[in-house]
PDB file of C-alpha atoms in Angstrom:
ATOM      1  CA  MET A   9      25.616   6.322  -1.816  1.00 86.00           C
ATOM      2  CA  ILE A  10      22.491   5.872  -5.047  1.00 90.00           C
ATOM      3  CA  SER A  11      21.959   2.599  -5.210  1.00 93.00           C
ATOM      4  CA  ARG A  12      18.323   3.347  -6.790  1.00 95.00           C
ATOM      5  CA  PHE A  13      16.435   5.193  -8.991  1.00 96.00           C
ATOM      6  CA  PHE A  14      12.512   6.210  -7.990  1.00 97.00           C
ATOM      7  CA  ILE A  15      10.411   7.542 -11.053  1.00 96.00           C
ATOM      8  CA  ALA A  16       6.693   8.695 -10.713  1.00 95.00           C
ATOM      9  CA  ASN A  17       3.858  11.390 -10.344  1.00 91.00           C
ATOM     10  CA  SER A  18       2.454  10.761  -7.517  1.00 90.00           C
ATOM     11  CA  THR A  19       1.965  11.757  -4.242  1.00 91.00           C
ATOM     12  CA  TYR A  20       0.321   8.119  -2.994  1.00 91.00           C
ATOM     13  CA  SER A  21       3.266   5.840  -4.704  1.00 93.00           C
ATOM     14  CA  LEU A  22       5.969   8.255  -3.005  1.00 96.00           C
ATOM     15  CA  LEU A  23       4.871   7.769  -0.096  1.00 95.00           C
ATOM     16  CA  GLN A  24       4.681   4.307   0.274  1.00 95.00           C
ATOM     17  CA  TYR A  25       7.708   4.312  -1.558  1.00 97.00           C
ATOM     18  CA  SER A  26       8.712   6.415   2.399  1.00 97.00           C
ATOM     19  CA  LEU A  27       7.056   4.434   5.043  1.00 96.00           C
ATOM     20  CA  ALA A  28       8.413   1.111   2.688  1.00 96.00           C
ATOM     21  CA  PHE A  29      11.793   1.232   2.293  1.00 97.00           C
ATOM     22  CA  THR A  30      11.844   4.753   5.060  1.00 96.00           C
ATOM     23  CA  ASP A  31      15.674   3.469   5.896  1.00 95.00           C
ATOM     24  CA  LYS A  32      16.085   3.604   1.028  1.00 96.00           C
ATOM     25  CA  MET A  33      15.712   7.675   1.136  1.00 96.00           C
ATOM     26  CA  ASP A  34      18.929   8.778   1.349  1.00 94.00           C
ATOM     27  CA  LYS A  35      20.409   5.852  -1.278  1.00 95.00           C
ATOM     28  CA  THR A  36      17.625   6.875  -3.435  1.00 97.00           C
ATOM     29  CA  PHE A  37      17.718   9.112  -7.388  1.00 96.00           C
ATOM     30  CA  PHE A  38      13.935   9.994  -7.260  1.00 97.00           C
ATOM     31  CA  LEU A  39      12.152  11.606 -10.361  1.00 95.00           C
ATOM     32  CA  LEU A  40      10.002  13.069 -10.340  1.00 95.00           C
ATOM     33  CA  GLY A  41       7.086  14.317 -11.985  1.00 92.00           C
ATOM     34  CA  PRO A  42       5.299  17.939 -11.984  1.00 89.00           C
ATOM     35  CA  ALA A  43       2.709  16.822  -8.908  1.00 86.00           C
ATOM     36  CA  ILE A  44       5.804  16.411  -6.473  1.00 92.00           C
ATOM     37  CA  LYS A  45       8.949  18.174  -8.244  1.00 91.00           C
ATOM     38  CA  ASP A  46       8.545  20.285  -4.690  1.00 91.00           C
ATOM     39  CA  CYS A  47       9.005  17.500  -2.387  1.00 93.00           C
ATOM     40  CA  ASN A  48      11.609  17.678  -0.065  1.00 93.00           C
ATOM     41  CA  LEU A  49      13.928  15.094  -1.376  1.00 95.00           C
ATOM     42  CA  LYS A  50      17.846  14.519  -1.155  1.00 91.00           C
ATOM     43  CA  SER A  51      18.932  13.724  -4.972  1.00 94.00           C
ATOM     44  CA  LYS A  52      16.094  14.588  -6.759  1.00 95.00           C
ATOM     45  CA  ALA A  53      15.152  15.459 -11.055  1.00 93.00           C
ATOM     46  CA  SER A  54      12.458  16.714 -12.308  1.00 93.00           C
ATOM     47  CA  ILE A  55      10.693  14.848 -15.260  1.00 90.00           C
ATOM     48  CA  LYS A  56       9.145  16.111 -18.335  1.00 84.00           C
ATOM     49  CA  LEU A  57       5.631  14.703 -19.425  1.00 80.00           C
ATOM     50  CA  PRO A  58       6.177  14.577 -22.897  1.00 81.00           C
ATOM     51  CA  PRO A  59       3.324  15.699 -25.510  1.00 80.00           C
ATOM     52  CA  LYS A  60       1.930  12.172 -27.292  1.00 77.00           C
ATOM     53  CA  GLU A  61       2.826  13.346 -30.873  1.00 82.00           C
ATOM     54  CA  LEU A  62       6.579  13.170 -29.218  1.00 83.00           C
ATOM     55  CA  LEU A  63       6.239  10.130 -27.002  1.00 79.00           C
ATOM     56  CA  ASP A  64       9.119   8.938 -29.069  1.00 84.00           C
ATOM     57  CA  GLU A  65      11.069  11.423 -29.270  1.00 87.00           C
ATOM     58  CA  TYR A  66      11.800  12.302 -25.383  1.00 86.00           C
ATOM     59  CA  VAL A  67      11.279   8.724 -24.064  1.00 86.00           C
ATOM     60  CA  HIS A  68      14.613   7.100 -26.318  1.00 88.00           C
ATOM     61  CA  SER A  69      16.252  10.885 -25.144  1.00 89.00           C
ATOM     62  CA  PHE A  70      14.866   9.904 -22.181  1.00 88.00           C
ATOM     63  CA  LEU A  71      16.735   6.709 -21.977  1.00 88.00           C
ATOM     64  CA  ASP A  72      20.314   7.592 -23.915  1.00 89.00           C
ATOM     65  CA  LYS A  73      20.282   9.884 -20.987  1.00 88.00           C
ATOM     66  CA  LEU A  74      20.037   7.011 -18.967  1.00 88.00           C
ATOM     67  CA  GLU A  75      21.658   4.973 -20.147  1.00 87.00           C
ATOM     68  CA  SER A  76      24.715   6.820 -20.714  1.00 87.00           C
ATOM     69  CA  LYS A  77      24.006   8.365 -16.465  1.00 84.00           C
ATOM     70  CA  LEU A  78      24.293   4.364 -15.544  1.00 86.00           C
ATOM     71  CA  GLU A  79      27.161   3.489 -17.883  1.00 82.00           C
ATOM     72  CA  GLY A  80      26.277   0.384 -17.724  1.00 80.00           C
ATOM     73  CA  SER A  81      24.610  -0.177 -13.783  1.00 85.00           C
ATOM     74  CA  ALA A  82      21.543  -2.761 -14.382  1.00 86.00           C
ATOM     75  CA  MET A  83      20.318  -0.237 -11.109  1.00 91.00           C
ATOM     76  CA  PRO A  84      16.784  -1.013  -9.303  1.00 95.00           C
ATOM     77  CA  PHE A  85      13.484   1.273 -10.768  1.00 96.00           C
ATOM     78  CA  TYR A  86      11.437   1.496  -8.219  1.00 97.00           C
ATOM     79  CA  GLY A  87       8.204   3.485  -9.673  1.00 94.00           C
ATOM     80  CA  ASN A  88       4.610   3.690 -10.943  1.00 93.00           C
ATOM     81  CA  LEU A  89       3.755   2.092 -15.130  1.00 89.00           C
ATOM     82  CA  VAL A  90       1.542   5.021 -15.152  1.00 86.00           C
ATOM     83  CA  THR A  91       4.183   7.626 -15.391  1.00 89.00           C
ATOM     84  CA  PRO A  92       5.892   8.016 -18.902  1.00 87.00           C
ATOM     85  CA  TYR A  93       9.181   6.783 -19.336  1.00 91.00           C
ATOM     86  CA  ALA A  94       8.365   3.857 -16.778  1.00 91.00           C
ATOM     87  CA  ASN A  95       6.897   1.386 -19.199  1.00 90.00           C
ATOM     88  CA  GLU A  96      10.679   1.370 -20.804  1.00 91.00           C
ATOM     89  CA  ILE A  97      12.707   2.346 -18.637  1.00 93.00           C
ATOM     90  CA  SER A  98      11.105  -1.939 -16.525  1.00 93.00           C
ATOM     91  CA  GLN A  99      11.714  -3.432 -19.963  1.00 92.00           C
ATOM     92  CA  ASN A 100      15.935  -2.127 -19.861  1.00 91.00           C
ATOM     93  CA  TYR A 101      16.561  -2.232 -16.177  1.00 94.00           C
ATOM     94  CA  PRO A 102      14.935  -3.899 -12.741  1.00 95.00           C
ATOM     95  CA  PHE A 103      11.863  -2.996 -11.604  1.00 96.00           C
ATOM     96  CA  TYR A 104       9.788  -2.358  -8.941  1.00 96.00           C
ATOM     97  CA  SER A 105       5.739  -1.329  -9.127  1.00 94.00           C
ATOM     98  CA  LEU A 106       4.324   1.192  -7.148  1.00 93.00           C
ATOM     99  CA  SER A 107       1.230   1.254  -6.705  1.00 86.00           C
ATOM    100  CA  ASP A 108      -1.261   4.879  -7.204  1.00 80.00           C
ATOM    101  CA  GLY A 109      -4.253   4.356  -5.404  1.00 72.00           C
ATOM    102  CA  ALA A 110      -7.058   2.991  -6.385  1.00 65.00           C
ATOM    103  CA  SER A 111      -6.748   4.575  -9.333  1.00 65.00           C
ATOM    104  CA  ASP A 112      -3.933   2.208 -11.211  1.00 70.00           C
ATOM    105  CA  SER A 113      -5.416  -1.351  -8.875  1.00 68.00           C
ATOM    106  CA  HIS A 114      -7.500  -2.232 -12.044  1.00 69.00           C
ATOM    107  CA  MET A 115      -3.487  -2.896 -13.492  1.00 75.00           C
ATOM    108  CA  VAL A 116      -2.420  -4.915 -10.651  1.00 78.00           C
ATOM    109  CA  GLU A 117      -3.346  -8.686 -12.661  1.00 78.00           C
ATOM    110  CA  LYS A 118      -1.909  -7.482 -15.441  1.00 81.00           C
ATOM    111  CA  HIS A 119       1.955  -6.096 -13.497  1.00 81.00           C
ATOM    112  CA  LEU A 120       2.053  -9.684 -11.441  1.00 84.00           C
ATOM    113  CA  ASN A 121       1.741 -11.112 -15.965  1.00 85.00           C
ATOM    114  CA  ASN A 122       4.324  -8.287 -16.535  1.00 89.00           C
ATOM    115  CA  PRO A 123       8.295 -10.588 -16.586  1.00 90.00           C
ATOM    116  CA  ASN A 124       9.620  -7.073 -16.989  1.00 91.00           C
ATOM    117  CA  ILE A 125       8.079  -6.270 -13.160  1.00 92.00           C
ATOM    118  CA  ILE A 126      10.554  -8.430 -10.337  1.00 94.00           C
ATOM    119  CA  GLN A 127       8.057  -7.168  -7.434  1.00 93.00           C
ATOM    120  CA  CYS A 128       4.083  -5.384  -7.236  1.00 91.00           C
ATOM    121  CA  TYR A 129       3.666  -3.652  -4.527  1.00 91.00           C
ATOM    122  CA  THR A 130      -0.322  -2.544  -3.926  1.00 87.00           C
ATOM    123  CA  THR A 131      -1.972  -1.255  -0.642  1.00 85.00           C
ATOM    124  CA  LYS A 132      -5.161  -2.384   1.077  1.00 76.00           C
ATOM    125  CA  LEU A 133      -7.530  -0.499  -1.057  1.00 64.00           C
ATOM    126  CA  GLY A 134     -10.247  -3.931  -1.201  1.00 47.00           C
ATOM    127  CA  HIS A 135      -9.993  -4.969  -4.397  1.00 50.00           C
ATOM    128  CA  GLU A 136      -9.943  -8.703  -4.972  1.00 50.00           C
ATOM    129  CA  ILE A 137      -6.670  -8.879  -5.886  1.00 56.00           C
ATOM    130  CA  GLU A 138      -5.718  -8.603  -2.485  1.00 54.00           C
ATOM    131  CA  LYS A 139      -6.460 -11.849  -1.689  1.00 58.00           C
ATOM    132  CA  SER A 140      -3.900 -13.023  -4.413  1.00 67.00           C
ATOM    133  CA  ALA A 141      -1.078 -15.532  -3.312  1.00 76.00           C
ATOM    134  CA  HIS A 142       0.706 -15.224  -6.110  1.00 83.00           C
ATOM    135  CA  PRO A 143       4.797 -14.376  -5.687  1.00 88.00           C
ATOM    136  CA  LYS A 144       5.192 -11.353  -6.484  1.00 89.00           C
ATOM    137  CA  LEU A 145       3.090  -9.458  -4.944  1.00 88.00           C
ATOM    138  CA  VAL A 146       3.271  -7.555  -1.590  1.00 89.00           C
ATOM    139  CA  VAL A 147       0.203  -6.074   0.217  1.00 88.00           C
ATOM    140  CA  HIS A 148       0.881  -2.904   2.413  1.00 88.00           C
ATOM    141  CA  ASP A 149      -1.118  -1.130   5.032  1.00 88.00           C
ATOM    142  CA  LEU A 150       0.121   2.447   4.864  1.00 89.00           C
ATOM    143  CA  GLU A 151      -1.787   3.420   7.864  1.00 88.00           C
ATOM    144  CA  LYS A 152       0.675  -0.342  10.017  1.00 91.00           C
ATOM    145  CA  LEU A 153       3.324   1.530   8.032  1.00 94.00           C
ATOM    146  CA  TRP A 154       3.719   4.730   9.975  1.00 94.00           C
ATOM    147  CA  ASN A 155       3.145   3.576  13.664  1.00 93.00           C
ATOM    148  CA  GLU A 156       5.636   1.234  13.416  1.00 96.00           C
ATOM    149  CA  LYS A 157       8.050   3.919  12.403  1.00 95.00           C
ATOM    150  CA  ASN A 158       9.948   6.049  15.432  1.00 94.00           C
ATOM    151  CA  ALA A 159       8.902  10.381  15.794  1.00 91.00           C
ATOM    152  CA  GLU A 160      12.006  10.810  14.406  1.00 93.00           C
ATOM    153  CA  GLU A 161      11.112   8.754  11.023  1.00 94.00           C
ATOM    154  CA  LYS A 162       7.489  10.094  10.710  1.00 92.00           C
ATOM    155  CA  ALA A 163       9.290  13.544  11.105  1.00 89.00           C
ATOM    156  CA  LYS A 164      11.858  12.438   8.149  1.00 92.00           C
ATOM    157  CA  ILE A 165       8.526  11.649   6.457  1.00 94.00           C
ATOM    158  CA  ALA A 166       6.345  14.454   7.119  1.00 91.00           C
ATOM    159  CA  SER A 167       8.395  16.662   5.745  1.00 91.00           C
ATOM    160  CA  ILE A 168       8.779  14.978   2.836  1.00 94.00           C
ATOM    161  CA  PHE A 169       6.178  16.194   1.459  1.00 91.00           C
ATOM    162  CA  ASN A 170       6.407  19.897   4.439  1.00 86.00           C
ATOM    163  CA  VAL A 171       3.606  18.952   6.278  1.00 85.00           C
ATOM    164  CA  ASP A 172       4.923  22.117   9.263  1.00 77.00           C
ATOM    165  CA  GLU A 173       2.298  22.615  12.077  1.00 77.00           C
ATOM    166  CA  LYS A 174       1.237  25.380  10.852  1.00 78.00           C
ATOM    167  CA  SER A 175      -1.050  22.979   8.535  1.00 76.00           C
ATOM    168  CA  LEU A 176      -1.923  20.305  11.312  1.00 79.00           C
ATOM    169  CA  LYS A 177      -3.684  22.734  13.561  1.00 80.00           C
ATOM    170  CA  LEU A 178      -5.849  24.175  10.679  1.00 78.00           C
ATOM    171  CA  LEU A 179      -7.048  21.874  10.191  1.00 78.00           C
ATOM    172  CA  GLU A 180      -7.611  21.057  13.331  1.00 79.00           C
ATOM    173  CA  THR A 181     -10.221  24.174  13.654  1.00 84.00           C
ATOM    174  CA  LYS A 182     -12.084  22.691  11.446  1.00 87.00           C
ATOM    175  CA  SER A 183     -14.754  20.294  10.990  1.00 90.00           C
ATOM    176  CA  VAL A 184     -14.939  20.218   6.994  1.00 93.00           C
ATOM    177  CA  ILE A 185     -12.101  18.700   4.691  1.00 92.00           C
ATOM    178  CA  LEU A 186     -13.027  18.764   0.546  1.00 95.00           C
ATOM    179  CA  ILE A 187     -10.550  16.737  -1.557  1.00 94.00           C
ATOM    180  CA  THR A 188     -10.946  18.171  -4.878  1.00 95.00           C
ATOM    181  CA  GLN A 189      -9.797  16.225  -8.257  1.00 93.00           C
ATOM    182  CA  PRO A 190      -8.406  16.021 -11.268  1.00 92.00           C
ATOM    183  CA  LEU A 191     -11.592  16.341 -13.331  1.00 94.00           C
ATOM    184  CA  SER A 192     -11.000  18.554 -15.572  1.00 94.00           C
ATOM    185  CA  GLU A 193      -6.964  18.131 -16.304  1.00 92.00           C
ATOM    186  CA  ASP A 194      -8.441  14.187 -17.089  1.00 91.00           C
ATOM    187  CA  GLY A 195     -10.976  15.708 -19.012  1.00 92.00           C
ATOM    188  CA  ILE A 196     -13.287  14.511 -17.610  1.00 93.00           C
ATOM    189  CA  VAL A 197     -15.533  17.896 -17.541  1.00 93.00           C
ATOM    190  CA  SER A 198     -14.782  21.293 -18.486  1.00 94.00           C
ATOM    191  CA  GLU A 199     -12.795  23.271 -16.177  1.00 96.00           C
ATOM    192  CA  GLU A 200     -16.405  25.534 -15.616  1.00 96.00           C
ATOM    193  CA  ASP A 201     -18.100  22.748 -14.964  1.00 95.00           C
ATOM    194  CA  LYS A 202     -16.059  21.278 -12.245  1.00 96.00           C
ATOM    195  CA  VAL A 203     -15.340  24.380 -10.393  1.00 97.00           C
ATOM    196  CA  LYS A 204     -20.174  24.524 -10.652  1.00 96.00           C
ATOM    197  CA  LEU A 205     -19.609  20.709  -9.505  1.00 96.00           C
ATOM    198  CA  TYR A 206     -17.143  21.575  -6.565  1.00 97.00           C
ATOM    199  CA  LYS A 207     -19.459  25.086  -5.281  1.00 96.00           C
ATOM    200  CA  SER A 208     -22.706  23.079  -5.510  1.00 96.00           C
ATOM    201  CA  ILE A 209     -21.242  20.573  -2.792  1.00 97.00           C
ATOM    202  CA  LEU A 210     -19.950  22.876  -1.123  1.00 96.00           C
ATOM    203  CA  LYS A 211     -22.914  24.671  -0.758  1.00 96.00           C
ATOM    204  CA  ASN A 212     -24.359  21.927   1.745  1.00 96.00           C
ATOM    205  CA  TYR A 213     -21.430  22.383   4.640  1.00 96.00           C
ATOM    206  CA  ASP A 214     -21.066  26.180   6.553  1.00 95.00           C
ATOM    207  CA  ILE A 215     -17.976  27.397   4.285  1.00 94.00           C
ATOM    208  CA  ASN A 216     -15.887  29.071   7.563  1.00 93.00           C
ATOM    209  CA  GLN A 217     -15.744  25.545   8.584  1.00 93.00           C
ATOM    210  CA  VAL A 218     -14.108  24.145   5.271  1.00 94.00           C
ATOM    211  CA  VAL A 219     -10.543  23.064   4.540  1.00 91.00           C
ATOM    212  CA  ILE A 220      -9.668  22.430   0.785  1.00 93.00           C
ATOM    213  CA  LYS A 221      -7.326  20.040  -0.327  1.00 90.00           C
ATOM    214  CA  PRO A 222      -7.195  19.882  -4.652  1.00 92.00           C
ATOM    215  CA  HIS A 223      -5.458  16.562  -6.100  1.00 89.00           C
ATOM    216  CA  PRO A 224      -1.382  16.858  -6.412  1.00 83.00           C
ATOM    217  CA  ARG A 225      -2.411  17.166 -10.834  1.00 85.00           C
ATOM    218  CA  GLU A 226      -4.587  19.954 -10.992  1.00 90.00           C
ATOM    219  CA  LYS A 227      -4.501  23.131 -11.925  1.00 90.00           C
ATOM    220  CA  THR A 228      -6.986  24.700 -10.527  1.00 95.00           C
ATOM    221  CA  ASN A 229      -6.225  27.855  -7.920  1.00 94.00           C
ATOM    222  CA  TRP A 230      -9.245  26.987  -5.273  1.00 95.00           C
ATOM    223  CA  ALA A 231      -8.685  30.128  -3.181  1.00 94.00           C
ATOM    224  CA  GLU A 232      -9.438  32.340  -6.071  1.00 95.00           C
ATOM    225  CA  ILE A 233     -12.323  30.074  -6.097  1.00 95.00           C
ATOM    226  CA  PHE A 234     -12.925  30.227  -2.452  1.00 95.00           C
ATOM    227  CA  PRO A 235     -10.891  33.358  -1.012  1.00 93.00           C
ATOM    228  CA  GLY A 236     -10.861  32.559   2.523  1.00 89.00           C
ATOM    229  CA  THR A 237     -10.962  29.085   2.613  1.00 92.00           C
ATOM    230  CA  PRO A 238      -7.674  27.802   3.002  1.00 89.00           C
ATOM    231  CA  ILE A 239      -5.974  25.620   0.770  1.00 89.00           C
ATOM    232  CA  ILE A 240      -3.881  23.160   2.268  1.00 86.00           C
ATOM    233  CA  THR A 241      -0.512  21.713   0.372  1.00 82.00           C
ATOM    234  CA  ARG A 242      -0.675  20.217  -3.162  1.00 81.00           C
ATOM    235  CA  GLN A 243       1.765  17.201  -2.228  1.00 81.00           C
ATOM    236  CA  VAL A 244       0.294  16.765   1.201  1.00 84.00           C
ATOM    237  CA  PRO A 245      -0.927  12.960   0.421  1.00 85.00           C
ATOM    238  CA  ALA A 246      -4.080  12.787   1.816  1.00 81.00           C
ATOM    239  CA  GLU A 247      -3.208   9.997   4.052  1.00 83.00           C
ATOM    240  CA  LEU A 248      -0.975  11.058   5.182  1.00 88.00           C
ATOM    241  CA  LEU A 249      -2.725  13.447   6.903  1.00 82.00           C
ATOM    242  CA  SER A 250      -5.035  10.704   7.868  1.00 80.00           C
ATOM    243  CA  MET A 251      -2.504   9.594   9.569  1.00 85.00           C
ATOM    244  CA  MET A 252      -1.073  12.431  11.963  1.00 84.00           C
ATOM    245  CA  VAL A 253      -5.223  14.194  12.228  1.00 80.00           C
ATOM    246  CA  LYS A 254      -8.530  13.332  12.968  1.00 79.00           C
ATOM    247  CA  PRO A 255     -11.152  15.224  10.901  1.00 82.00           C
ATOM    248  CA  GLN A 256     -14.545  15.601  11.740  1.00 88.00           C
ATOM    249  CA  LYS A 257     -15.966  15.627   8.179  1.00 93.00           C
ATOM    250  CA  VAL A 258     -14.627  14.755   5.205  1.00 94.00           C
ATOM    251  CA  CYS A 259     -16.644  15.142   1.869  1.00 96.00           C
ATOM    252  CA  THR A 260     -15.501  14.590  -1.971  1.00 96.00           C
ATOM    253  CA  PHE A 261     -17.157  13.131  -5.195  1.00 95.00           C
ATOM    254  CA  TYR A 262     -15.853  10.706  -5.623  1.00 90.00           C
ATOM    255  CA  SER A 263     -11.381   9.851  -4.549  1.00 89.00           C
ATOM    256  CA  THR A 264     -10.788   7.895  -2.526  1.00 83.00           C
ATOM    257  CA  ALA A 265      -8.324   9.297  -0.525  1.00 81.00           C
ATOM    258  CA  ALA A 266     -10.908  10.059   1.910  1.00 86.00           C
ATOM    259  CA  PHE A 267     -11.871   6.483   3.001  1.00 84.00           C
ATOM    260  CA  SER A 268      -8.989   6.736   5.254  1.00 77.00           C
ATOM    261  CA  LEU A 269      -9.169   9.863   6.809  1.00 82.00           C
ATOM    262  CA  CYS A 270     -11.414   9.499   8.603  1.00 85.00           C
ATOM    263  CA  PRO A 271     -14.752   6.280   9.726  1.00 89.00           C
ATOM    264  CA  PRO A 272     -17.304   5.690   7.059  1.00 92.00           C
ATOM    265  CA  GLU A 273     -20.409   7.885   8.795  1.00 94.00           C
ATOM    266  CA  ASN A 274     -18.137  10.701   8.317  1.00 94.00           C
ATOM    267  CA  VAL A 275     -18.141  10.079   4.766  1.00 95.00           C
ATOM    268  CA  ASP A 276     -20.106  12.408   2.926  1.00 97.00           C
ATOM    269  CA  ILE A 277     -19.331  11.251  -0.965  1.00 96.00           C
ATOM    270  CA  TYR A 278     -20.849  12.160  -3.846  1.00 96.00           C
ATOM    271  CA  SER A 279     -21.480   9.591  -6.051  1.00 94.00           C
ATOM    272  CA  LYS A 280     -25.417   8.597  -5.479  1.00 94.00           C
ATOM    273  CA  ASP A 281     -26.676   6.897  -9.502  1.00 93.00           C
ATOM    274  CA  PHE A 282     -23.235   7.303 -10.257  1.00 93.00           C
ATOM    275  CA  SER A 283     -24.616   5.739 -13.707  1.00 90.00           C
ATOM    276  CA  HIS A 284     -25.936   8.807 -14.616  1.00 92.00           C
ATOM    277  CA  LEU A 285     -24.325  10.974 -14.442  1.00 92.00           C
ATOM    278  CA  VAL A 286     -22.995  12.409 -18.684  1.00 90.00           C
ATOM    279  CA  PHE A 287     -19.710  11.692 -18.180  1.00 89.00           C
ATOM    280  CA  ALA A 288     -20.211   8.068 -16.575  1.00 85.00           C
ATOM    281  CA  HIS A 289     -20.020   5.254 -19.878  1.00 82.00           C
ATOM    282  CA  PRO A 290     -20.384   1.887 -18.366  1.00 79.00           C
ATOM    283  CA  GLY A 291     -17.276   0.451 -20.965  1.00 79.00           C
ATOM    284  CA  GLN A 292     -15.765   2.958 -22.022  1.00 84.00           C
ATOM    285  CA  ASN A 293     -13.360   5.907 -20.148  1.00 85.00           C
ATOM    286  CA  MET A 294     -13.913   8.465 -18.522  1.00 86.00           C
ATOM    287  CA  GLY A 295     -11.381  10.941 -20.171  1.00 85.00           C
ATOM    288  CA  ASN A 296      -8.388   9.701 -20.621  1.00 81.00           C
ATOM    289  CA  VAL A 297      -8.787   8.428 -17.328  1.00 82.00           C
ATOM    290  CA  PRO A 298     -10.530   4.115 -16.984  1.00 81.00           C
ATOM    291  CA  TYR A 299     -14.356   4.098 -16.273  1.00 85.00           C
ATOM    292  CA  VAL A 300     -15.112   3.075 -13.051  1.00 85.00           C
ATOM    293  CA  ASP A 301     -19.213   3.127 -11.784  1.00 89.00           C
ATOM    294  CA  ILE A 302     -17.156   4.326  -7.229  1.00 89.00           C
ATOM    295  CA  GLU A 303     -20.887   3.844  -6.604  1.00 92.00           C
ATOM    296  CA  LYS A 304     -21.174  -0.265  -7.082  1.00 89.00           C
ATOM    297  CA  VAL A 305     -17.442  -0.914  -6.501  1.00 87.00           C
ATOM    298  CA  TYR A 306     -17.967   0.547  -3.074  1.00 88.00           C
ATOM    299  CA  GLY A 307     -21.353   1.187  -2.312  1.00 91.00           C
ATOM    300  CA  HIS A 308     -20.973  -1.710  -0.230  1.00 91.00           C
ATOM    301  CA  ARG A 309     -19.526   0.707   2.045  1.00 90.00           C
ATOM    302  CA  PRO A 310     -21.321   2.757   4.692  1.00 93.00           C
ATOM    303  CA  PHE A 311     -20.279   6.328   3.415  1.00 95.00           C
ATOM    304  CA  ASN A 312     -22.868   9.084   3.530  1.00 96.00           C
ATOM    305  CA  TRP A 313     -23.751   8.677  -0.779  1.00 97.00           C
ATOM    306  CA  LYS A 314     -25.575  11.815  -1.673  1.00 96.00           C
ATOM    307  CA  LYS A 315     -25.911  12.899  -5.346  1.00 95.00           C
ATOM    308  CA  ILE A 316     -24.248  15.927  -6.858  1.00 95.00           C
ATOM    309  CA  PRO A 317     -26.432  19.070  -6.387  1.00 94.00           C
ATOM    310  CA  TYR A 318     -25.678  20.823 -10.142  1.00 92.00           C
ATOM    311  CA  LYS A 319     -28.236  19.005 -11.643  1.00 91.00           C
ATOM    312  CA  PRO A 320     -27.123  19.278 -15.647  1.00 92.00           C
ATOM    313  CA  PHE A 321     -24.848  16.362 -14.768  1.00 92.00           C
ATOM    314  CA  TYR A 322     -27.653  13.782 -14.909  1.00 93.00           C
ATOM    315  CA  LYS A 323     -28.978  12.138 -17.653  1.00 88.00           C
ATOM    316  CA  GLN A 324     -32.251  13.737 -19.110  1.00 79.00           C
ATOM    317  CA  LYS A 325     -34.418  11.495 -17.456  1.00 66.00           C
ATOM    318  CA  GLU A 326     -32.747  11.998 -13.864  1.00 61.00           C
ATOM    319  CA  ARG A 327     -33.137  15.806 -14.653  1.00 61.00           C
ATOM    320  CA  SER A 328     -36.335  15.850 -14.799  1.00 58.00           C
ATOM    321  CA  GLU A 329     -37.913  13.751 -12.067  1.00 58.00           C
TER     322      GLU A 329
END
């Protein structure tokens, strides 16, 4: 019998929920955005992401249908507040917020002060909010939660994201995992420039030793761009992979998903001189996401900090040096 709802468009939020509430999975109805709609769950429905010009119309229609379905029941919702409809749901139903990792960590304090949020679940990512003693805050250590599961529970969680033995064995044969990000989808760079960026990064590695882990929200056909290079299913969170396999090397532009995959000395992060990139405008957004200087925030960590090899990404002064 369904006793709660989940709403998100984030594999990270879904992984956090499945690890924290493993025993509630079969009692949960999942409302899933496009990035995670294909996850293997018992009770689920897809949600459409509304166009901005029709946002109010979509939200009102959604809430009307939800109210009709629940017939006055104040059923609790667990979800990521960045997801369309979630904020409105939190104003009408008991709501427990779930983190989307580093991408919304700057919002945690705001959620804690939101009277509509009953509990705020975040994860250990090194941000200051972890040290808060706020009574509404729960900080999850995902790896610790995973290690506490028995074999049957681990298999159940892995199956949600369609992780199979073939994918795991493939990872064990490759020495480098490239983790990409939805840079064009988020309006940070063009699709053409995104491809050029990752092509320039992969020139530093033996392509025969590379496997690509795309971001769940990406639409880029990496198999077409890098024919013969294995592509990991989009729905698989990098954090889950890190619990199941231990890659030799991870490279990324600035995905924090890379942080947990292997020791920091084996992570090549191409964010050196981040503030000098042409799309980096401190105090403003990058495309439709908040600006975060990844080097400033995480520069103290002993990653292999490297500059993007694609020179046109740097402001004119840096290009000429």
